[in-house]
Coordinates of C-alpha atoms (C1' of nucleotides) in Angstrom, one line a residue:
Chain A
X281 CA 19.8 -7.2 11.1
X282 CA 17.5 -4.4 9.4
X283 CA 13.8 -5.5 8.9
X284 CA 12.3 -3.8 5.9
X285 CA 9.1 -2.1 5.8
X286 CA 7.4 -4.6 4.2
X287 CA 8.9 -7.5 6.4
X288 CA 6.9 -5.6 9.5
X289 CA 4.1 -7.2 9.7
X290 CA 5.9 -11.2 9.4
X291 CA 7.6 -10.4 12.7
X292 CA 4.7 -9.8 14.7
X293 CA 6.1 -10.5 18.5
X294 CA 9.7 -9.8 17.7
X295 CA 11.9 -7.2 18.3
X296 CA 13.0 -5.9 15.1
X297 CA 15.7 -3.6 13.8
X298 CA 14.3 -1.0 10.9
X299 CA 16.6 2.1 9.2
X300 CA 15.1 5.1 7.3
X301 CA 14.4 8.3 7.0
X302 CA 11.6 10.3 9.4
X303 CA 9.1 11.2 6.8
X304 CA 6.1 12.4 9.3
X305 CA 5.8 13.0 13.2
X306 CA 2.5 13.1 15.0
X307 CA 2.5 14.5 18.5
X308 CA -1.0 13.6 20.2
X309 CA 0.5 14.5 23.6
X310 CA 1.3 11.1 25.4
X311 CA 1.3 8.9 22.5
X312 CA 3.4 10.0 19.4
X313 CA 3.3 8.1 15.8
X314 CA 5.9 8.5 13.4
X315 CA 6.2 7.0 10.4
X316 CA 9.9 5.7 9.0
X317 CA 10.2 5.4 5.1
X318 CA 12.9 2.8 3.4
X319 CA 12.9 1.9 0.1
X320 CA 9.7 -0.4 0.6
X321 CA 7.6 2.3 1.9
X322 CA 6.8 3.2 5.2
X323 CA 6.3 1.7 9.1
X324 CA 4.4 3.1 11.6
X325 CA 6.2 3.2 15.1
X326 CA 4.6 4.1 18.5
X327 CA 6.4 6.2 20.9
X328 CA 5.2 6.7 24.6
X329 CA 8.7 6.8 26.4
X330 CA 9.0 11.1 26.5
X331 CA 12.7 10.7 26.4
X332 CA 12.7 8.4 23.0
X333 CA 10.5 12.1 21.5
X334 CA 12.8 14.1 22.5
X335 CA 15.3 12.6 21.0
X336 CA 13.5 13.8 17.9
X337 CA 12.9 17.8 19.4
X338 CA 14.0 20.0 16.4
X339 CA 14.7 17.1 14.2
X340 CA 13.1 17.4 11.0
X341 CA 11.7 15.4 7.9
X342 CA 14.6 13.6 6.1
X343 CA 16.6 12.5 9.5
X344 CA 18.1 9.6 8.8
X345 CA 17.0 7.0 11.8
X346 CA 17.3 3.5 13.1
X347 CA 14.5 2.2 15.5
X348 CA 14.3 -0.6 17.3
X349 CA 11.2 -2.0 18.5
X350 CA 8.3 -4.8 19.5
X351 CA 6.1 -5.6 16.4
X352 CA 2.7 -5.6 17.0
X353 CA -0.3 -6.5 15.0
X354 CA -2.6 -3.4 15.0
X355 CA -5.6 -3.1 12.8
X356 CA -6.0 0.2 13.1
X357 CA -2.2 0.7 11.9
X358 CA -1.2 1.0 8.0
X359 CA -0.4 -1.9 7.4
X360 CA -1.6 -4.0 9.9
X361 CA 1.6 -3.7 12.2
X362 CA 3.6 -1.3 14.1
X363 CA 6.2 -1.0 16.2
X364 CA 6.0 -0.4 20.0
X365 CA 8.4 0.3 22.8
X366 CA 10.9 2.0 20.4
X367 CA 14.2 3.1 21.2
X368 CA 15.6 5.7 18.4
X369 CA 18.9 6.4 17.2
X370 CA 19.2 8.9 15.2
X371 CA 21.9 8.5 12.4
X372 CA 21.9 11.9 10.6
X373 CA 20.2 14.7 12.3
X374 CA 18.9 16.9 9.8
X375 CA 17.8 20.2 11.2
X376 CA 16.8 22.0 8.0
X377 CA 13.3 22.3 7.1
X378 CA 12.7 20.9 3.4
X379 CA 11.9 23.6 0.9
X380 CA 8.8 21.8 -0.7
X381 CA 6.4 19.0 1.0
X382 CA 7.6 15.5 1.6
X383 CA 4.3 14.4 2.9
X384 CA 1.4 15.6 0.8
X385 CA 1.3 15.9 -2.7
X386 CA 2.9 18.3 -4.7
X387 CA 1.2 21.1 -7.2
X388 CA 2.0 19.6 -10.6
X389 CA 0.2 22.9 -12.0
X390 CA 2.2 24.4 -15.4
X391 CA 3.1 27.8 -13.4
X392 CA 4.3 25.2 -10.1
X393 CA 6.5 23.1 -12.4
X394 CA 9.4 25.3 -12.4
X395 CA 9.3 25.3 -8.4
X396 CA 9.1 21.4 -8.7
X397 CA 12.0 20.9 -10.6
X398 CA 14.1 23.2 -8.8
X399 CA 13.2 21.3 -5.6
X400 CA 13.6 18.2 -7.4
X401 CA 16.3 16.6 -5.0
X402 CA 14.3 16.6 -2.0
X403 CA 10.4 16.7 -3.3
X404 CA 11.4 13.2 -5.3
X405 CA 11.2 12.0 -1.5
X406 CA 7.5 12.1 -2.1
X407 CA 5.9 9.6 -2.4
X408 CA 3.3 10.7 -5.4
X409 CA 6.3 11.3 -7.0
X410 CA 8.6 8.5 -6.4
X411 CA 6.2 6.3 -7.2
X412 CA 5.9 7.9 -10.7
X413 CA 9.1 6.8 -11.2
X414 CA 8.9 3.1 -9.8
X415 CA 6.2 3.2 -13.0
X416 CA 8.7 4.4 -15.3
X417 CA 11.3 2.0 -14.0
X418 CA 8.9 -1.2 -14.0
X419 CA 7.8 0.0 -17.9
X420 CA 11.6 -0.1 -18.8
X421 CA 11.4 -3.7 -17.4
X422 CA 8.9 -5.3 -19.1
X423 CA 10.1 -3.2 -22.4
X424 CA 12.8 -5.5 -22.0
X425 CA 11.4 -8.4 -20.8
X426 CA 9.5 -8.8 -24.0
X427 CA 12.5 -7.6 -26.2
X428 CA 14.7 -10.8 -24.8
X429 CA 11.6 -12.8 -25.4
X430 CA 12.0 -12.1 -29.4
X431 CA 15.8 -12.7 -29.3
X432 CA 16.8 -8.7 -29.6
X433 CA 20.0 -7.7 -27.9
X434 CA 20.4 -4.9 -26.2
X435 CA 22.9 -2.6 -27.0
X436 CA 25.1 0.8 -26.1
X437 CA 26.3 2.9 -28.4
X438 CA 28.2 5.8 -28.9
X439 CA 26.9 9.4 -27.6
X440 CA 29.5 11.4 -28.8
X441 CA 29.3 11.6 -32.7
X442 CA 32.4 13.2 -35.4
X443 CA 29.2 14.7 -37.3
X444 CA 25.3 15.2 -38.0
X445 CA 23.9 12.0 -38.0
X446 CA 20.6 11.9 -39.3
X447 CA 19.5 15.5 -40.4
X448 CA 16.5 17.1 -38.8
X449 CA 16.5 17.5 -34.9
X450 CA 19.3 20.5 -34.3
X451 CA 22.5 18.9 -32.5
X452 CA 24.6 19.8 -29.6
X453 CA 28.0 20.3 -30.4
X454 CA 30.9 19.7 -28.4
X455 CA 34.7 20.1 -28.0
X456 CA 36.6 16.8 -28.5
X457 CA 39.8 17.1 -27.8
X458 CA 40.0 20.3 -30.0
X459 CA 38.0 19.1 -32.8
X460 CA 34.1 19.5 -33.1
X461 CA 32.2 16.6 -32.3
X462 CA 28.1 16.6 -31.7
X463 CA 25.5 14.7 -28.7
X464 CA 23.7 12.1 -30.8
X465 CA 20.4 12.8 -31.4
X466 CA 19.5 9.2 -31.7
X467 CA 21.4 5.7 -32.3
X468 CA 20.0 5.2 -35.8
X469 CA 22.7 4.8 -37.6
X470 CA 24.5 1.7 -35.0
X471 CA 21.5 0.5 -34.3
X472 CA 21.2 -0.5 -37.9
X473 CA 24.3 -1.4 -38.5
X474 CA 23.8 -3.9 -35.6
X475 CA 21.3 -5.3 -37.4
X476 CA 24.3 -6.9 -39.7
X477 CA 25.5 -8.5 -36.6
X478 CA 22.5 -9.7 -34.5
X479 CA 19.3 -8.9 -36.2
X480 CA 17.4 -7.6 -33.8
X481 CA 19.0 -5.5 -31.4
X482 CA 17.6 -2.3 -29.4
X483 CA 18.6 0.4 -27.0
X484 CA 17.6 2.1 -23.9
X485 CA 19.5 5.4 -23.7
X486 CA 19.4 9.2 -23.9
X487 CA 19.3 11.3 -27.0
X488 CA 20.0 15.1 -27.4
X489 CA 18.5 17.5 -29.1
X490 CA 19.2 21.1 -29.5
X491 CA 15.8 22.6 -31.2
X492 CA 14.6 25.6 -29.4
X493 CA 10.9 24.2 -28.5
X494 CA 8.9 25.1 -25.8
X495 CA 6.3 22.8 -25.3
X496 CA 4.9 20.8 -22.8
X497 CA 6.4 17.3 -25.0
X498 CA 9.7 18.6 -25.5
X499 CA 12.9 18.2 -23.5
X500 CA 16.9 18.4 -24.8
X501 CA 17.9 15.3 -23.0
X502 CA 15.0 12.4 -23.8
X503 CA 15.3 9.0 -23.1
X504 CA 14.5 6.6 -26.4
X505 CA 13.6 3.0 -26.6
X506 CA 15.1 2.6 -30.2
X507 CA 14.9 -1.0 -31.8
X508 CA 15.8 -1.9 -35.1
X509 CA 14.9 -5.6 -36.6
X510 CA 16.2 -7.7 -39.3
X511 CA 14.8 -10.1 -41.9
X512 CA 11.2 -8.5 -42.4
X513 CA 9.1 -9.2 -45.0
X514 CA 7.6 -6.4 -44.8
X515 CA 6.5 -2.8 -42.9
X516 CA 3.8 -4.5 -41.0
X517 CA 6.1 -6.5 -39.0
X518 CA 7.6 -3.7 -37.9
X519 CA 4.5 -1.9 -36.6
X520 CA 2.8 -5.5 -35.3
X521 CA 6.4 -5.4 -33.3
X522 CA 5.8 -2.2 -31.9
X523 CA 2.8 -2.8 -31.5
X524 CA 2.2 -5.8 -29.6
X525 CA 5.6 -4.5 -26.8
X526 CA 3.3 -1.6 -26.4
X527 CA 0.2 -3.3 -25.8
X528 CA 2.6 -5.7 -23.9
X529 CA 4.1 -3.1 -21.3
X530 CA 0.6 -1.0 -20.8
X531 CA -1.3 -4.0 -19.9
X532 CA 1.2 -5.3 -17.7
X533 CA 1.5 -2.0 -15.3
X534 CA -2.1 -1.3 -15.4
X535 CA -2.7 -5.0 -13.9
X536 CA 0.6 -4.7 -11.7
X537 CA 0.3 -1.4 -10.8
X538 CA -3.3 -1.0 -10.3
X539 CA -3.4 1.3 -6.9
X540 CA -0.6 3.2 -8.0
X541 CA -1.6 4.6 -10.9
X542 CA -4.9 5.1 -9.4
X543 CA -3.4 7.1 -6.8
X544 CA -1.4 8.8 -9.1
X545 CA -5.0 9.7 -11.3
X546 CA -4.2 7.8 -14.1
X547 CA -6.6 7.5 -16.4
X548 CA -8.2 3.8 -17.3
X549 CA -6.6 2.2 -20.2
X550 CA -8.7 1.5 -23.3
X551 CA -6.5 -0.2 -25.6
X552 CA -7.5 -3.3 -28.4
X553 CA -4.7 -5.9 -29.3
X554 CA -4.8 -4.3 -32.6
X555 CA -4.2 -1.3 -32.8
X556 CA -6.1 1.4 -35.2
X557 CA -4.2 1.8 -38.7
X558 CA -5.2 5.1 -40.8
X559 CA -2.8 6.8 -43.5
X560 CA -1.7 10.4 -43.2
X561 CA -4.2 11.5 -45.6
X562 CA -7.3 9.8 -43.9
X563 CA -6.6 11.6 -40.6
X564 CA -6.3 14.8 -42.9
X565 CA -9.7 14.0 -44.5
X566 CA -11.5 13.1 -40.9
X567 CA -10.2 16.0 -38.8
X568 CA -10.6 18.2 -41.9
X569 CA -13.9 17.3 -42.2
X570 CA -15.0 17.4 -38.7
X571 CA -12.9 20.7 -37.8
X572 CA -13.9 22.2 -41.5
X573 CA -10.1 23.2 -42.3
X574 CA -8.3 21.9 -45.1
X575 CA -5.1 20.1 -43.8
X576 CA -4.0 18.1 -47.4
X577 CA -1.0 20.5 -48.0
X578 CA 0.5 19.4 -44.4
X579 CA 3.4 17.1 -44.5
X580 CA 3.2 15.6 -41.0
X581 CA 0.3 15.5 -38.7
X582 CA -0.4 19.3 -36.5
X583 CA -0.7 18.7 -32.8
X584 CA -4.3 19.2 -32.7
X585 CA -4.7 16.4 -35.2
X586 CA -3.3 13.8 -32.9
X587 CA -5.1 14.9 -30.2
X588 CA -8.2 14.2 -32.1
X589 CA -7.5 11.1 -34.2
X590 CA -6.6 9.1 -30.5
X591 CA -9.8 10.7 -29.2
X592 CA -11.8 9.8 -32.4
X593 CA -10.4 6.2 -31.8
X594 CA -10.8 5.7 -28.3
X595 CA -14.6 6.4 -29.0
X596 CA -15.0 5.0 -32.3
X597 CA -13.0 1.7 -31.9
X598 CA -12.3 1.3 -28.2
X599 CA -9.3 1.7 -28.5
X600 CA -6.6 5.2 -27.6
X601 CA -3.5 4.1 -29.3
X602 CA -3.3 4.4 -32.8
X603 CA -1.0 4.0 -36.0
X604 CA -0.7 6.8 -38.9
X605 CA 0.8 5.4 -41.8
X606 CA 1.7 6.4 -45.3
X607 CA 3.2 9.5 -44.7
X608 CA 4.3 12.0 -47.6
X609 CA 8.1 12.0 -49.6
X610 CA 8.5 15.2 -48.3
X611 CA 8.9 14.6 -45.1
X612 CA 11.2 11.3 -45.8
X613 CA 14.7 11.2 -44.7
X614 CA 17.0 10.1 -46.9
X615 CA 17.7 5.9 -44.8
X616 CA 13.8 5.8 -45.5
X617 CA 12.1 3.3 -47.8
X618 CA 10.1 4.4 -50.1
X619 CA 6.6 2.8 -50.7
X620 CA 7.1 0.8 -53.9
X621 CA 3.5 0.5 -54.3
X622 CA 3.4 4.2 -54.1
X623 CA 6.1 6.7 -54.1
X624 CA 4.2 9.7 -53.2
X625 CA 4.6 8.1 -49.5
X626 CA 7.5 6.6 -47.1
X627 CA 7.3 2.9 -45.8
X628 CA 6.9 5.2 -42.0
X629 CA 4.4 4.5 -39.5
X630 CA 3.9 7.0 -35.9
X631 CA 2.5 5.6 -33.0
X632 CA 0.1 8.0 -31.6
X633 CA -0.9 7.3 -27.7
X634 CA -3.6 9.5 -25.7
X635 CA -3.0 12.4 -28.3
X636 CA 1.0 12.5 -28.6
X637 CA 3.5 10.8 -30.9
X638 CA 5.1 8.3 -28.9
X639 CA 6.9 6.3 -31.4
X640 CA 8.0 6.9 -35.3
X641 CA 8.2 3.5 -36.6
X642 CA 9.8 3.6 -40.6
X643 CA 11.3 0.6 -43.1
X644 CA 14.9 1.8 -44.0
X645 CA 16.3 1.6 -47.4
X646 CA 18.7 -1.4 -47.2
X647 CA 20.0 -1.1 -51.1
X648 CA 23.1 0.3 -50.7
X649 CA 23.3 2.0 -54.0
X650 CA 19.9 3.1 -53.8
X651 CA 20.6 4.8 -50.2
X652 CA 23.8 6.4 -51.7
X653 CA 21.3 8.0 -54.1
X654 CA 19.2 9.1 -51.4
X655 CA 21.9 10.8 -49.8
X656 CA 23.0 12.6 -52.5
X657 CA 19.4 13.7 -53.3
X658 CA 19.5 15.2 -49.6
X659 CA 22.6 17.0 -50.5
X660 CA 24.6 15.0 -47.8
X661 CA 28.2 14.2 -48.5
X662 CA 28.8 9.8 -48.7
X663 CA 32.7 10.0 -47.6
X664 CA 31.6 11.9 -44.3
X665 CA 33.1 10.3 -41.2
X666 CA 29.3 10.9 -40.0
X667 CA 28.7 8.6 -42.8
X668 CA 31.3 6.6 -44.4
X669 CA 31.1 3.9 -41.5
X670 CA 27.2 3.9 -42.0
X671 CA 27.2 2.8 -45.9
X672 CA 29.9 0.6 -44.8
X673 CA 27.6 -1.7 -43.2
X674 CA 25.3 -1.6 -46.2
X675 CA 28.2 -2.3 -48.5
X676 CA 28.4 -5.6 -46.9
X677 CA 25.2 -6.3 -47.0
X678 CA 22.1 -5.3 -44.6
X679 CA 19.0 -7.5 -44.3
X680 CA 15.4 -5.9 -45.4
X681 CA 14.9 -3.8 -42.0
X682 CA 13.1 -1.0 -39.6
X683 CA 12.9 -0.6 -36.4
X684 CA 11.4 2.7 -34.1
X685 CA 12.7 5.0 -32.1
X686 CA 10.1 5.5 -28.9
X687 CA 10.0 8.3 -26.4
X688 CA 9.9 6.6 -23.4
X689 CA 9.9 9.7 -21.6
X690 CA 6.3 10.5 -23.4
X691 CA 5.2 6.8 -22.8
X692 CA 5.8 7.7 -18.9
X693 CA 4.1 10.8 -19.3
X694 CA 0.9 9.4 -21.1
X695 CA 0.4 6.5 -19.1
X696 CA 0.6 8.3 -15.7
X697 CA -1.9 11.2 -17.2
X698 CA 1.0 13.8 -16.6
X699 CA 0.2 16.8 -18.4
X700 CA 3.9 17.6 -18.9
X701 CA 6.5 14.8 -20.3
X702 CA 9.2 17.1 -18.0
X703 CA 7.4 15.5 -14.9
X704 CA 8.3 11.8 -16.3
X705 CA 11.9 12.9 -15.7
X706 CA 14.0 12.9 -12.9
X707 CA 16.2 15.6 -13.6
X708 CA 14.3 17.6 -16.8
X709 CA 17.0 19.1 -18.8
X710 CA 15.1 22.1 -21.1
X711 CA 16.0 25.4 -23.0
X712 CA 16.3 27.2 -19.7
X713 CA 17.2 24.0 -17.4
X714 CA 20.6 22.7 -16.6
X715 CA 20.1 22.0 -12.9
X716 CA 19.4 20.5 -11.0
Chain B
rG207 C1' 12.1 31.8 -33.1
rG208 C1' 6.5 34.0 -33.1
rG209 C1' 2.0 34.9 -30.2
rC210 C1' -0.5 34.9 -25.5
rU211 C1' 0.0 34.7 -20.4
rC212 C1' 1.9 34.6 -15.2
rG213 C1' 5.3 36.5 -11.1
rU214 C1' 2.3 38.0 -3.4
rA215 C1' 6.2 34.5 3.3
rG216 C1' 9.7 28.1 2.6
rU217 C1' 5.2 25.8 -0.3
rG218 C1' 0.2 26.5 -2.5
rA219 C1' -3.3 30.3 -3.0
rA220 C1' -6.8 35.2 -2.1
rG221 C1' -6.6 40.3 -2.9
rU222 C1' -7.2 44.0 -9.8
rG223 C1' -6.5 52.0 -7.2
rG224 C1' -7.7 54.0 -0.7
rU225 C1' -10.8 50.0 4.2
rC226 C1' -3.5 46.3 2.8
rU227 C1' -0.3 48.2 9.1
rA228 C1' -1.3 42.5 2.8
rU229 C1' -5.5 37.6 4.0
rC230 C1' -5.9 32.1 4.1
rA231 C1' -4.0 27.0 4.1
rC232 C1' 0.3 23.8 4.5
rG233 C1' 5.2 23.8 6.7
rC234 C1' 8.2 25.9 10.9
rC235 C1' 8.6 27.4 16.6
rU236 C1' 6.1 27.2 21.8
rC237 C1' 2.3 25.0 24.7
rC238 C1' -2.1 21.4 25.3
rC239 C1' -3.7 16.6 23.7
rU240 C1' -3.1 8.3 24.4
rG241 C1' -5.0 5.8 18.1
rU242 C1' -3.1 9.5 14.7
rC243 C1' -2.6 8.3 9.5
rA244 C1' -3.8 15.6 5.0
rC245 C1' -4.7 14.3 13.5
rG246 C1' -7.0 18.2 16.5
rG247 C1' -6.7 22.9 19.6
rA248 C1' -4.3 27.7 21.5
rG249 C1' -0.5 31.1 20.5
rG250 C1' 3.9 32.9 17.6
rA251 C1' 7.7 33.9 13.9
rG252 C1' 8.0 34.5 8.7
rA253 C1' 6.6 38.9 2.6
rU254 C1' 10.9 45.4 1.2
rC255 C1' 3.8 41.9 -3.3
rG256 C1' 10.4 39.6 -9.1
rC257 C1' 13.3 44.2 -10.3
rC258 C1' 13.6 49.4 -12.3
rG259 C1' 11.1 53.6 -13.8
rG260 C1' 6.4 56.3 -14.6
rU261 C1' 1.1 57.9 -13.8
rU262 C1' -1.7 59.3 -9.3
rC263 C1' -3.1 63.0 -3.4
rA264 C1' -2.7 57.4 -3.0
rA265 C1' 0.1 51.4 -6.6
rA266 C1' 0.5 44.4 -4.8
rU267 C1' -3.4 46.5 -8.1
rC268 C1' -2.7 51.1 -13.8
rC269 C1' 1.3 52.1 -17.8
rG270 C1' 6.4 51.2 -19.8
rG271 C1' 10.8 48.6 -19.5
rU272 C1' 13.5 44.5 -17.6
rC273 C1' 14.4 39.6 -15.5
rG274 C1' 12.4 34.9 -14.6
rG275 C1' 8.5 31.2 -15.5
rG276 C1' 4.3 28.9 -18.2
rC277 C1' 1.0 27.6 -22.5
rC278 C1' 0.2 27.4 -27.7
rC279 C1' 2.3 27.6 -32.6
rG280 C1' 6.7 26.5 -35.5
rC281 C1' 10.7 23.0 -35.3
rC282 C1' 11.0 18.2 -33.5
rA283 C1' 10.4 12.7 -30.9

RNA sequence: GGGCUCGUAGUGAAGUGGUCUAUCACGCCUCCCUGUCACGGAGGAGAUCGCCGGUUCAAAUCCGGUCGGGCCCGCCA
């Protein structure tokens, strides 16, 4: 019966049975440590019998291993326990030497990233790195855990598209069966048509896009959070939604994950319940003034802009998420509602967190006759199998709605302190990165 | 797509015309070491300095090209 890692230290006087992988040997001449790593973490076991080392002569990191042994309670092992008079079996000799360090931390430097992510396979086995991705893993959690606790559903939907879905982001294309068909570069159109049948729904999937961008928050393959709610009564709900599941997740890892992330150098997190509102314009006026550039002609926020507005509100109003509202008709798409109270700007609101757009949170035009005529405006073609199923759903009427789509690769990325949202990702896929 | 920038053992770095027959650390191999936990000590192997061409008496170092990265901008989330 195999005894986790973990389990260790509540068998202290037994004989217990643990499998892993040999992650580090230490040879101190008549006494050898090794440490075994499982998916809990790792045990320490002490060797003394010369035959059980050799057992392990040429053997390196990565050799899979089963060890039985006494447990004993040690306060000068991690832990608090180790194992003594261990037999070893080894299970899968592995005599290759890793390419890249299993045991100390790896360079996340820009000009060592390319070197990480070819190693990937084997340098996940780190543990600085793994445990970036427990993180992302426990943030997907409690994303859902609060999204079932306001009744949304989650949902799949459909990758592979018959045409451009929502106009913008450049599309992969791809051969279905002889005719064209395209990756979807989001699930806004179901997702809103869901919102016919349940409400609220959302979705935890991948999204492809095809722009040629080489930036450090870029990546072809990302991995949105998309929800889309029902029934609001107006573009605040949407953003207090948002809103409060961020606040939700972030407070929850920081108190959960405490030593981790301070292992990992994450920064502290300075976030209020509510979060800071300003318009499009305002942050154009404030960084304007305080850079002395004019920015009013810009139609979306420049980078540097949301580096400073977070900044500015960290310091300003304790708090480094923020919400810029408001933003100008021309940079609408054609499902998004227009401000009634002011139709110079869009009913569209961007979650900004640590200095990067994490989120882009917008009303959608429910009227079907008045999203026909947006269409049309955006020279888009109605009876297009991209969209005929779309208006169908508004046809049949479509609740008052909005919903986000959220980067949860960024959110990774930002809460850890990475400096790179490729490092959030297991297997990065990029302009010049199809493996591994 | 535009601009800038980088490329030296498996990994991370130093070296910016000669003293480089290329240095250091980690990792690897051999040996010593009974409380290590980034163990310590002694020794060893491992690099045609991304590639091609040029300048020069002399190139890792300067120049041109090329290939491969990175960062910023644009686009976009």
């Amino acid at each position: 019966m195999r005894v986790l890692s973990s389990e260790v230290k509540d068998n202290v006087g037994k004989t217990v049975h643990i499998e892993g992988w040999l992650h580090k040997k230490r040879l101190l001449g008549g006494l050898t440590f090794i440490n075994v790593r499982d998916r809990r973490g790792l045990v320490q076991v002490v060797i003394q019998d010369k035959d059980e080392v050799e057992k392990l002569r040429g053997l390196q990191i990565g050799t899979v291993l089963s060890v039985d042994g006494q447990v004993k309670e040690e306060p000068r092992a991690p832990g608090g326990a180790e194992l003594h008079d261990a037999k070893l079996t080894v299970l899968v000799p592995v005599e290759a030497e890793p390419p890249i360090e299993i045991d100390k931390p790896l360079s996340h430097k820009p000009d060592n990233l390319d070197t990480l992510f070819e190693h990937r396979v084997l340098g996940l086995r780190n543990l600085q790195e793994s445990k970036i991705f427990k993180i992302r893993s426990e943030l997907v959690h409690y994303i859902r855990e609060f999204m079932f606790k306001h009744e949304f559903v989650e949902i799949h939907t459909p990758k592979i598209l018959a045409g451009a879905t929502e106009g913008g982001a450049e599309v992969f294309k791809v051969d279905y069966f002889g005719t064209e068909a395209v990756l979807a570069q989001s699930p806004q159109f179901y997702k809103q048509i869901m919102t016919g049948v349940f409400e609220r729904v959302f979705e935890i999937g991948p999204a492809y896009r095809a722009e040629l961008s080489a930036t450090t928050r870029h990546v072809s393959e990302v991995t949105m959070l998309d929800i889309e709610m029902g029934f609001i009564d107006a573009h605040e709900d949407v953003l207090d939604m948002v809103q409060d599941m961020t606040y939700y997740v972030l407070t929850k890892i920081y108190d959960q994950y405490a030593a981790e992330l301070k292992s990992l150098n994450a920064p502290d997190l300075v976030l209020k319940e509510e979060f800071p509102r300003y318009t499009v314009a305002e942050v154009h006026e404030m960084y304007g003034k305080a850079n002395n550039v004019d920015l009013s002609k810009e139609k979306d926020l420049i980078p540097a802009e949301e580096r400073w507005i977070c900044d500015y509100a960290k310091k300003q109003e304790g708090c480094e998420a923020v919400y810029v509202t408001h933003f100008p008709v021309e940079a609408m798409k054609f499902y998004h509602m227009v401000n009634p109270d002011d139709p110079t700007t869009v009913m569209w609101g961007d979650l900004l967190f640590r200095g990067l757009e994490i989120a882009t949170c917008p009303q959608r035009e429910h009227h079907y006759d008045k999203l026909v005529e947006q269409m049309k405006k955006a020279g888009l073609d109605p009876e297009h199998p991209g969209y005929k199923y779309y208006l169908q759903a508004f046809k049949h009427g479509l609740p008052a709605h909005g919903g986000c789509g959220f980067g949860i690769d960024r959110l990774v990325e930002k809460t850890i302190g990475l400096a790179n949202v490729k490092e959030a990702i297991l297997f990065p896929r990029d302009i010049n990165r199809l493996t591994p």
